[in-house]
Coordinates of C-alpha atoms in Angstrom, one line a residue:
Chain A
M1 CA -34.9 10.6 -5.9
A2 CA -37.3 8.4 -7.8
I3 CA -34.4 5.9 -8.3
A4 CA -33.6 6.0 -4.6
L5 CA -37.3 5.4 -3.8
A6 CA -37.4 2.5 -6.2
A7 CA -34.3 1.0 -4.6
V8 CA -35.8 1.3 -1.1
L9 CA -39.0 -0.3 -2.3
G10 CA -37.0 -3.0 -4.0
L11 CA -35.1 -3.7 -0.8
G12 CA -38.4 -3.9 1.0
A13 CA -39.8 -6.3 -1.5
A14 CA -36.6 -8.4 -1.1
A15 CA -37.0 -8.5 2.6
A16 CA -40.7 -9.5 2.4
H17 CA -39.9 -12.4 0.0
A18 CA -38.1 -15.4 1.3
D19 CA -35.4 -15.2 -1.2
A20 CA -35.5 -12.8 -4.2
T21 CA -32.1 -13.8 -5.7
L22 CA -33.0 -17.5 -6.4
D23 CA -36.4 -16.4 -7.8
R24 CA -34.6 -13.9 -10.1
I25 CA -32.0 -16.4 -11.2
K26 CA -34.8 -18.9 -12.2
Q27 CA -36.8 -16.2 -13.8
R28 CA -34.0 -14.7 -15.9
G29 CA -32.3 -18.0 -16.6
K30 CA -29.1 -16.1 -15.8
V31 CA -26.9 -15.7 -12.8
A32 CA -24.3 -13.0 -12.3
I33 CA -21.2 -14.3 -10.5
G34 CA -18.3 -12.0 -9.5
V35 CA -14.9 -13.6 -10.0
V36 CA -11.4 -12.4 -9.2
V37 CA -8.9 -12.9 -12.0
G38 CA -5.6 -11.8 -10.7
G39 CA -3.5 -13.8 -13.1
G40 CA -2.3 -17.4 -12.5
P41 CA -4.2 -20.6 -12.3
F42 CA -6.9 -19.2 -10.0
G43 CA -8.2 -16.9 -12.6
S44 CA -6.7 -15.1 -15.6
I45 CA -7.7 -13.8 -19.0
D46 CA -6.8 -16.0 -22.0
P47 CA -4.8 -13.6 -24.2
A48 CA -6.0 -15.4 -27.4
T49 CA -9.7 -15.5 -26.8
Q50 CA -10.2 -12.8 -24.1
Q51 CA -12.1 -15.4 -22.1
L52 CA -11.8 -15.7 -18.3
V53 CA -10.1 -19.0 -17.5
G54 CA -8.8 -20.7 -14.4
W55 CA -10.2 -22.0 -11.1
N56 CA -12.6 -19.2 -10.2
P57 CA -14.2 -18.9 -13.7
D58 CA -14.4 -22.7 -14.0
L59 CA -16.3 -23.0 -10.7
A60 CA -18.6 -20.1 -11.5
R61 CA -19.6 -21.6 -14.9
D62 CA -20.3 -25.0 -13.4
L63 CA -22.2 -23.5 -10.5
A64 CA -24.5 -21.7 -13.0
K65 CA -25.0 -24.9 -15.0
Q66 CA -25.9 -26.8 -11.9
L67 CA -28.4 -24.0 -10.9
G68 CA -29.9 -24.4 -14.3
A69 CA -29.0 -20.9 -15.5
E70 CA -26.6 -19.2 -17.8
A71 CA -23.4 -17.8 -16.3
E72 CA -22.7 -14.1 -16.5
L73 CA -19.1 -13.7 -15.2
V74 CA -18.3 -10.3 -13.8
Q75 CA -14.7 -9.3 -13.0
V76 CA -14.3 -7.9 -9.5
Q77 CA -11.3 -6.7 -7.4
P78 CA -10.6 -7.7 -3.8
S79 CA -11.2 -4.0 -2.9
N80 CA -14.7 -3.8 -4.5
R81 CA -16.1 -7.3 -4.5
V82 CA -18.3 -6.8 -1.4
Q83 CA -19.8 -3.6 -2.9
F84 CA -20.6 -5.5 -6.2
L85 CA -22.5 -8.1 -4.2
Q86 CA -24.3 -5.7 -1.9
S87 CA -25.4 -3.4 -4.6
G88 CA -26.8 -6.3 -6.6
K89 CA -24.4 -6.1 -9.6
V90 CA -23.6 -9.7 -9.0
D91 CA -25.7 -12.4 -7.2
L92 CA -22.8 -14.6 -6.0
L93 CA -19.1 -14.2 -5.4
I94 CA -16.4 -16.9 -6.2
A95 CA -13.6 -14.4 -5.6
S96 CA -10.8 -16.0 -3.6
M97 CA -12.6 -14.6 -0.6
E98 CA -12.0 -16.6 2.6
Y99 CA -14.5 -16.9 5.5
N100 CA -13.9 -14.9 8.6
A101 CA -16.3 -13.8 11.4
D102 CA -16.4 -10.1 10.3
R103 CA -17.4 -11.0 6.7
G104 CA -19.9 -13.5 8.1
E105 CA -21.6 -10.6 9.9
I106 CA -22.4 -8.6 6.8
L107 CA -22.8 -11.3 4.1
G108 CA -24.3 -14.8 3.7
H109 CA -22.2 -17.8 2.5
A110 CA -22.6 -21.4 1.5
P111 CA -21.1 -23.2 4.6
T112 CA -19.3 -25.9 2.6
P113 CA -15.9 -24.5 1.6
F114 CA -14.6 -25.2 -1.9
Y115 CA -10.9 -24.5 -1.0
R116 CA -8.7 -23.5 1.8
V117 CA -6.1 -20.6 1.7
G118 CA -3.4 -19.8 4.1
G119 CA -0.3 -17.7 4.1
T120 CA 3.1 -18.9 3.0
A121 CA 6.5 -17.2 2.9
A122 CA 8.6 -16.7 -0.2
V123 CA 12.3 -16.6 0.6
L124 CA 15.6 -16.9 -1.1
K125 CA 16.6 -20.5 -1.5
T126 CA 19.9 -19.6 0.2
S127 CA 18.2 -18.0 3.2
G128 CA 18.2 -21.2 5.3
I129 CA 14.6 -20.6 6.5
A130 CA 12.6 -23.8 6.9
K131 CA 9.9 -23.0 9.4
W132 CA 7.9 -20.0 10.8
E133 CA 10.0 -19.9 13.9
D134 CA 13.1 -19.1 11.8
L135 CA 11.6 -15.7 11.1
R136 CA 12.1 -14.5 14.7
G137 CA 13.7 -11.0 14.7
K138 CA 13.9 -11.0 10.9
V139 CA 12.3 -8.4 8.6
V140 CA 9.3 -9.8 6.8
C141 CA 7.3 -8.0 4.0
A142 CA 3.5 -8.2 3.8
S143 CA 0.6 -6.2 2.6
Q144 CA -0.9 -3.4 4.8
G145 CA -4.0 -4.8 6.5
S146 CA -3.1 -8.4 5.8
S147 CA -4.4 -10.8 8.4
Y148 CA -1.0 -12.5 8.6
V149 CA 0.6 -9.4 10.2
K150 CA -0.6 -10.2 13.7
P151 CA 0.5 -13.8 14.0
L152 CA 3.8 -13.0 12.4
Q153 CA 4.5 -10.3 15.0
E154 CA 3.0 -11.9 18.1
Q155 CA 3.5 -15.6 17.6
Y156 CA 6.7 -15.6 15.6
G157 CA 8.4 -12.4 16.6
A158 CA 9.0 -11.2 13.1
Q159 CA 9.5 -7.5 12.2
V160 CA 6.8 -6.9 9.7
R161 CA 7.0 -4.2 7.0
G162 CA 3.6 -3.6 5.4
F163 CA 3.5 -2.4 1.9
K164 CA 0.5 -1.0 0.0
T165 CA -0.1 -4.1 -2.0
S166 CA 1.4 -7.5 -2.5
A167 CA 3.2 -6.3 -5.7
E168 CA 5.3 -3.8 -3.8
S169 CA 6.0 -6.2 -1.0
L170 CA 7.3 -8.9 -3.5
L171 CA 9.4 -6.3 -5.2
A172 CA 10.8 -5.3 -1.8
L173 CA 11.7 -8.9 -1.2
R174 CA 13.6 -9.0 -4.5
G175 CA 15.3 -5.8 -3.6
G176 CA 16.7 -7.5 -0.5
N177 CA 14.7 -5.3 1.9
C178 CA 13.3 -8.2 3.7
V179 CA 14.1 -11.9 4.3
A180 CA 10.6 -13.2 3.4
A181 CA 7.4 -12.0 1.9
V182 CA 4.2 -13.5 3.4
H183 CA 1.1 -13.7 1.3
D184 CA -1.7 -16.1 0.3
A185 CA -0.3 -19.4 -0.8
T186 CA -2.5 -19.2 -3.9
L187 CA -0.5 -16.1 -4.9
I188 CA 3.0 -17.2 -4.0
Q189 CA 3.0 -20.9 -5.2
P190 CA 2.1 -20.2 -8.9
L191 CA 4.4 -17.2 -8.9
L192 CA 7.4 -19.2 -7.8
R193 CA 6.5 -22.1 -10.0
N194 CA 6.0 -20.4 -13.3
N195 CA 8.4 -17.5 -13.3
A196 CA 12.0 -17.7 -14.4
E197 CA 12.6 -14.4 -12.6
W198 CA 11.7 -16.1 -9.3
A199 CA 14.0 -19.1 -9.9
A200 CA 16.2 -18.1 -6.9
Y201 CA 13.2 -18.1 -4.5
A202 CA 11.2 -20.9 -2.8
A203 CA 8.4 -21.4 -0.4
P204 CA 10.0 -23.9 2.0
I205 CA 7.6 -23.6 5.0
R206 CA 5.1 -26.5 4.6
D207 CA 2.3 -25.6 7.0
E208 CA 0.4 -22.5 6.1
I209 CA -0.3 -19.6 8.5
L210 CA -3.9 -18.8 9.4
P211 CA -5.6 -21.2 6.9
A212 CA -9.1 -20.2 6.2
P213 CA -11.9 -21.7 4.1
S214 CA -12.8 -20.2 0.7
V215 CA -16.6 -20.1 0.3
V216 CA -19.2 -18.9 -2.1
W217 CA -20.7 -15.6 -0.9
T218 CA -24.2 -14.4 -1.1
R219 CA -26.1 -11.4 0.2
K220 CA -27.1 -11.7 3.8
G221 CA -30.1 -13.8 4.8
E222 CA -30.8 -15.5 1.4
A223 CA -31.4 -18.9 2.8
D224 CA -32.8 -20.5 -0.3
T225 CA -29.9 -19.3 -2.5
I226 CA -27.4 -20.5 0.1
A227 CA -29.0 -23.9 0.3
A228 CA -29.1 -24.3 -3.5
V229 CA -25.4 -23.3 -3.8
D230 CA -24.3 -25.4 -0.9
K231 CA -25.9 -28.5 -2.5
V232 CA -23.8 -27.8 -5.6
V233 CA -20.6 -27.4 -3.7
Q234 CA -21.2 -30.7 -1.8
Q235 CA -21.9 -32.4 -5.1
W236 CA -18.6 -31.0 -6.4
H237 CA -16.8 -32.7 -3.5
R238 CA -18.7 -35.9 -3.7
S239 CA -18.0 -36.4 -7.5
G240 CA -14.3 -35.4 -7.3
W241 CA -15.0 -32.6 -9.7
L242 CA -13.0 -30.1 -7.6
I243 CA -10.0 -32.3 -7.5
A244 CA -10.1 -32.8 -11.3
T245 CA -10.5 -29.0 -11.8
E246 CA -7.6 -28.3 -9.5
K247 CA -5.5 -30.7 -11.6
R248 CA -6.7 -29.4 -14.9
N249 CA -5.7 -25.9 -13.9
G250 CA -2.3 -27.0 -12.8
I251 CA -2.7 -25.8 -9.2
E252 CA 0.1 -27.2 -7.1
P253 CA 0.6 -28.4 -4.5
P254 CA -2.8 -30.1 -4.3
Q255 CA -5.0 -28.8 -1.4
P256 CA -5.4 -31.6 1.1
L257 CA -8.8 -30.2 2.2
L258 CA -10.3 -31.4 -1.1
T259 CA -9.5 -35.1 -0.6
E260 CA -10.6 -34.7 3.1
L261 CA -14.0 -33.3 2.1
Q262 CA -14.5 -35.8 -0.7
A263 CA -14.1 -38.6 1.8
R264 CA -16.5 -36.9 4.2
F265 CA -19.3 -36.3 1.6
K266 CA -18.8 -39.7 0.0
A267 CA -19.3 -41.5 3.3
P268 CA -22.9 -42.8 3.6
Chain B
M1 CA 0.8 7.1 37.9
S2 CA 0.8 8.4 34.3
E3 CA -0.5 5.0 33.2
A4 CA -3.6 5.5 35.4
L5 CA -4.0 9.0 34.0
L6 CA -3.8 7.7 30.4
A7 CA -6.4 5.1 31.2
Q8 CA -8.7 7.8 32.6
A9 CA -8.2 9.9 29.5
V10 CA -9.0 6.9 27.2
A11 CA -12.1 6.2 29.2
A12 CA -13.2 9.8 29.0
L13 CA -12.7 9.9 25.2
K14 CA -14.6 6.6 24.9
T15 CA -17.7 8.3 26.3
V16 CA -17.7 10.7 23.3
G17 CA -17.3 7.8 20.9
L18 CA -13.5 8.0 20.3
N19 CA -11.6 4.7 20.7
Y20 CA -8.0 5.5 21.7
A21 CA -7.5 2.2 23.5
F22 CA -4.3 1.6 21.5
V23 CA -2.4 4.0 23.8
L24 CA -2.9 1.5 26.6
D25 CA -1.2 -1.2 24.6
L26 CA 2.5 -0.8 25.2
G27 CA 3.6 -2.2 21.8
E28 CA 1.2 0.0 19.8
R29 CA 1.9 3.1 21.9
S30 CA 5.6 2.8 21.4
A31 CA 5.1 2.1 17.7
F32 CA 3.1 5.3 17.4
L33 CA 5.6 7.4 19.4
R34 CA 8.4 5.9 17.3
G35 CA 6.4 7.0 14.2
L36 CA 6.3 10.6 15.5
G37 CA 10.0 10.5 16.0
V38 CA 10.7 9.1 12.5
T39 CA 8.5 11.8 10.9
L40 CA 10.5 14.5 12.8
Q41 CA 13.8 12.9 11.7
L42 CA 12.6 12.9 8.1
C43 CA 11.7 16.6 8.3
L44 CA 15.0 17.5 10.0
L45 CA 17.0 15.7 7.3
T46 CA 15.0 16.6 4.2
I47 CA 14.7 20.3 5.0
P48 CA 18.4 21.1 4.8
A49 CA 19.1 18.5 2.1
S50 CA 16.4 19.9 -0.1
L51 CA 17.6 23.4 0.4
A52 CA 21.2 22.4 -0.5
A53 CA 19.9 20.6 -3.6
G54 CA 17.9 23.7 -4.5
V55 CA 20.9 26.0 -4.3
L56 CA 23.0 23.6 -6.4
I57 CA 20.4 23.2 -9.1
A58 CA 19.6 26.9 -9.1
S59 CA 23.3 27.8 -9.5
A60 CA 23.5 25.3 -12.4
L61 CA 20.4 26.8 -14.0
T62 CA 21.7 30.3 -13.9
S63 CA 25.3 29.5 -14.6
G64 CA 25.0 30.4 -18.3
R65 CA 27.0 27.3 -19.3
A66 CA 25.1 25.1 -21.7
W67 CA 26.6 21.8 -20.4
L68 CA 25.4 22.7 -16.9
V69 CA 22.1 24.4 -17.8
Q70 CA 20.7 21.7 -20.1
P71 CA 21.0 18.7 -17.8
A72 CA 19.8 20.8 -14.8
R73 CA 16.8 21.9 -16.9
A74 CA 16.0 18.4 -18.0
F75 CA 16.3 17.2 -14.3
V76 CA 13.9 19.9 -13.2
E77 CA 11.3 19.1 -15.8
V78 CA 11.4 15.4 -15.2
T79 CA 11.3 15.7 -11.4
R80 CA 8.6 18.4 -11.4
N81 CA 6.3 16.7 -13.8
T82 CA 6.1 13.2 -12.2
P83 CA 4.4 12.3 -8.9
T84 CA 6.6 11.9 -5.8
L85 CA 5.0 8.5 -5.1
V86 CA 5.9 7.2 -8.5
Q87 CA 9.5 8.5 -8.1
L88 CA 9.7 6.8 -4.7
Y89 CA 8.5 3.5 -6.2
C90 CA 10.9 3.8 -9.1
A91 CA 13.8 4.6 -6.8
F92 CA 13.1 2.1 -4.1
L93 CA 11.6 -0.8 -6.0
V94 CA 13.5 -0.6 -9.3
L95 CA 16.8 1.3 -8.7
N96 CA 17.3 -0.2 -5.3
M97 CA 16.7 -3.7 -6.6
L98 CA 19.2 -3.2 -9.4
I99 CA 21.7 -1.9 -7.0
T100 CA 21.2 -4.9 -4.7
Q101 CA 21.6 -7.3 -7.5
H102 CA 24.6 -5.8 -9.1
V103 CA 26.6 -4.2 -6.3
K104 CA 27.9 -6.9 -4.0
L105 CA 28.9 -5.0 -0.9
P106 CA 30.1 -6.9 2.1
G107 CA 27.5 -5.4 4.4
G108 CA 24.7 -5.7 1.9
N109 CA 22.9 -2.7 0.3
P110 CA 23.5 0.4 2.5
L111 CA 20.5 2.2 1.1
T112 CA 17.7 1.6 3.5
P113 CA 14.1 2.6 2.7
F114 CA 14.6 5.6 5.0
V115 CA 17.6 6.8 3.0
W116 CA 15.6 6.5 -0.2
V117 CA 12.8 8.6 1.2
V118 CA 15.3 11.3 2.2
I119 CA 16.9 11.3 -1.2
V120 CA 13.7 11.3 -3.3
V121 CA 11.9 13.9 -1.2
S122 CA 14.9 16.2 -1.0
L123 CA 15.5 16.1 -4.7
H124 CA 11.8 16.5 -5.5
K125 CA 11.5 19.6 -3.3
G126 CA 15.0 20.8 -4.2
V127 CA 13.7 21.3 -7.7
F128 CA 10.9 23.5 -6.5
H129 CA 13.4 25.4 -4.3
A130 CA 15.7 25.8 -7.4
E131 CA 12.9 27.4 -9.4
A132 CA 12.0 29.8 -6.6
L133 CA 15.7 30.7 -6.2
R134 CA 16.1 31.1 -10.0
A135 CA 13.3 33.6 -9.9
G136 CA 15.1 35.4 -7.1
I137 CA 18.5 35.3 -8.9
E138 CA 17.0 36.7 -12.1
A139 CA 15.3 39.5 -10.2
V140 CA 18.7 40.8 -9.1
P141 CA 19.0 44.2 -10.8
R142 CA 21.5 44.3 -13.7
V143 CA 23.2 47.4 -12.3
T144 CA 23.9 45.6 -9.1
L145 CA 25.6 42.8 -10.9
E146 CA 27.6 45.3 -13.1
A147 CA 28.7 47.1 -9.9
A148 CA 29.9 43.9 -8.4
R149 CA 31.7 42.9 -11.6
S150 CA 33.4 46.2 -11.8
L151 CA 34.7 45.6 -8.2
G152 CA 36.5 42.5 -9.6
F153 CA 34.1 39.8 -8.2
S154 CA 34.6 36.4 -9.8
Q155 CA 31.6 34.4 -11.1
R156 CA 31.5 32.4 -7.9
Q157 CA 31.8 35.4 -5.6
L158 CA 29.1 37.0 -7.5
L159 CA 26.8 34.1 -6.9
W160 CA 27.6 33.6 -3.2
R161 CA 27.9 37.2 -2.2
V162 CA 25.5 39.1 -4.3
E163 CA 23.0 36.9 -6.2
L164 CA 22.1 34.3 -3.6
P165 CA 21.7 36.7 -0.6
L166 CA 19.4 38.8 -2.6
A167 CA 17.6 35.9 -4.2
L168 CA 17.0 34.3 -0.8
R169 CA 15.1 37.4 0.4
F170 CA 13.1 37.5 -2.8
A171 CA 12.3 33.7 -2.8
L172 CA 11.8 33.3 1.0
P173 CA 7.9 33.2 0.9
A174 CA 8.0 30.6 -1.9
L175 CA 10.7 28.6 -0.1
V176 CA 8.7 28.5 3.1
N177 CA 5.7 27.4 1.1
N178 CA 7.7 24.6 -0.4
L179 CA 9.0 23.5 3.1
V180 CA 5.4 23.3 4.4
D181 CA 4.6 21.1 1.5
L182 CA 7.7 19.1 2.2
V183 CA 6.7 18.3 5.7
K184 CA 3.4 16.9 4.5
M185 CA 5.1 15.0 1.7
T186 CA 7.1 12.9 4.2
A187 CA 3.9 10.9 4.6
V188 CA 4.8 9.1 1.3
A189 CA 7.3 7.2 3.4
S190 CA 4.5 5.0 4.5
A191 CA 4.2 3.6 1.0
I192 CA 7.5 1.8 1.3
A193 CA 7.1 0.7 4.9
V194 CA 9.3 3.4 6.5
G195 CA 7.9 3.6 10.0
D196 CA 6.8 7.2 10.0
V197 CA 3.6 8.3 11.9
T198 CA 1.4 7.6 8.9
Y199 CA 2.7 4.1 8.5
E200 CA 2.5 3.2 12.1
S201 CA -1.1 4.6 12.2
I202 CA -2.1 2.5 9.2
M203 CA -0.6 -0.6 10.8
I204 CA -2.6 0.1 14.0
W205 CA -5.9 0.9 12.3
T206 CA -5.9 -2.1 10.1
Q207 CA -6.0 -4.2 13.2
R208 CA -8.2 -2.0 15.4
D209 CA -10.4 -0.1 12.9
N210 CA -9.9 3.2 14.7
V211 CA -9.2 5.2 11.5
L212 CA -10.9 8.4 12.6
E213 CA -9.1 8.6 16.0
L214 CA -5.6 8.1 14.4
L215 CA -6.3 10.4 11.5
L216 CA -7.2 13.1 14.1
L217 CA -3.8 12.6 15.8
I218 CA -2.0 12.7 12.5
L219 CA -3.8 15.9 11.5
V220 CA -2.9 17.6 14.7
F221 CA 0.7 16.5 14.5
F222 CA 1.3 17.6 10.9
G223 CA -0.6 20.8 11.6
L224 CA 1.8 21.6 14.5
L225 CA 4.8 20.8 12.3
T226 CA 3.7 23.0 9.4
W227 CA 2.7 25.8 11.7
L228 CA 6.2 25.7 13.3
V229 CA 7.8 25.8 9.8
S230 CA 5.8 28.8 8.7
L231 CA 6.5 30.5 12.1
V232 CA 10.2 30.2 11.5
G233 CA 9.7 31.4 7.9
R234 CA 7.9 34.5 9.0
W235 CA 10.6 35.2 11.6
L236 CA 13.3 34.9 8.9
E237 CA 11.4 37.2 6.5
E238 CA 11.2 39.7 9.3
R239 CA 14.8 39.4 10.1
L240 CA 16.2 39.4 6.6
R241 CA 14.1 42.3 5.5
M242 CA 16.1 45.0 3.6
S243 CA 14.6 48.4 3.2
G244 CA 14.2 49.2 -0.5
Y245 CA 14.5 45.6 -1.7
G246 CA 11.9 43.0 -2.2
Q247 CA 9.0 43.2 0.2

């Protein structure tokens, strides 16, 4: 009861202040950032040092540095990341979480994206599939609740089979139960590139389905934090740091959005 | 005509805060109805298949021959002590993949996800049937067996004409209990994208966020199915009752 009361009072205080999070970051000299480490170049755990490495942790560490604070990296899952942010366990999320209108309703975000993620299809090299239209009438595996299900069914006329997670969907593809598995390109590209088991598969469709910007998420209405973070993200683009970080982490193919945004922010 | 009636019903439910708008979408409505059909098919196939598996395993368990008893016992223990979902994943994602990779059939792998669900659920519940039947078989009085043997019954005749008919009566309440559980268990099909009612509902509610409304429908549907199963079970118990034996 006392804790609940304190929490309510805390929320009240947060609402009364312009922006509690930025104050707290400055005061503590630390910022807690939630990162997704799902393996691969976007985030994984270095087996030798147990340190978080990859794209998401690199961005989180540099963001903390630019904010003049020490980074506390917290591992989050796609299923619980919003709760971590809302409950105050983390202050910011750099968690492979793309912008969409529903999320924009409940959370705040720095408007400048640091990446763009869309869906791509993994298929057997021998399947002869080269564009999304080739999937018409074919069985396609996806995750249940994936945003790619709708366009696959309605726009391209594919028969979608939704599995509980991407792991089962990809296994079903290898079991020959579907012609293609459609997931985030950031999942499929590194998988096909670095795995001997996936040597017979490729992602031949060049344009991504439903591309959406990845942004840094904050709690709702924290205008000062958002402004501070956005300034850092813009600076990342201007200096070419994101492009260098992408290259350093071996992320391929390079995301064209990064060069696009670098040109935009460099222009006077 | 019926379309207008449906629209009215949806509007009426909307006023009490239930969003059943998906029934007005032809694609989603037919997907949901197809899901109901697939669940019914799954039940109609797995009930007899699981009973057949149960009889087979029970006769192996009570055969008294070590080379039959031991593998059957091992199978029972492994199957009974691991979750159905895990078995389904192992069968469909691992076994099925190995089969696809190593058996090159002209028409591709004939084992569809649907077939795997029928196999896994039937064997899983068959094991429970077998244990129920074993209890029944072991409850057949020794004197009855001796009487049958003295009449010159072979081992097989003994099983089919004496032990199983009596065991069935003894085990019937447990078997019906298993079958009710089996009906509910068919929902695991959704995990490997077999289009049963649970799967089709998940696919609808992840787009429409009408979880409560669809879960209510699923609840009513499964409630109806399990009620039918227990009704048939009660009728059988009544019909097979033998005075002086079992219940």
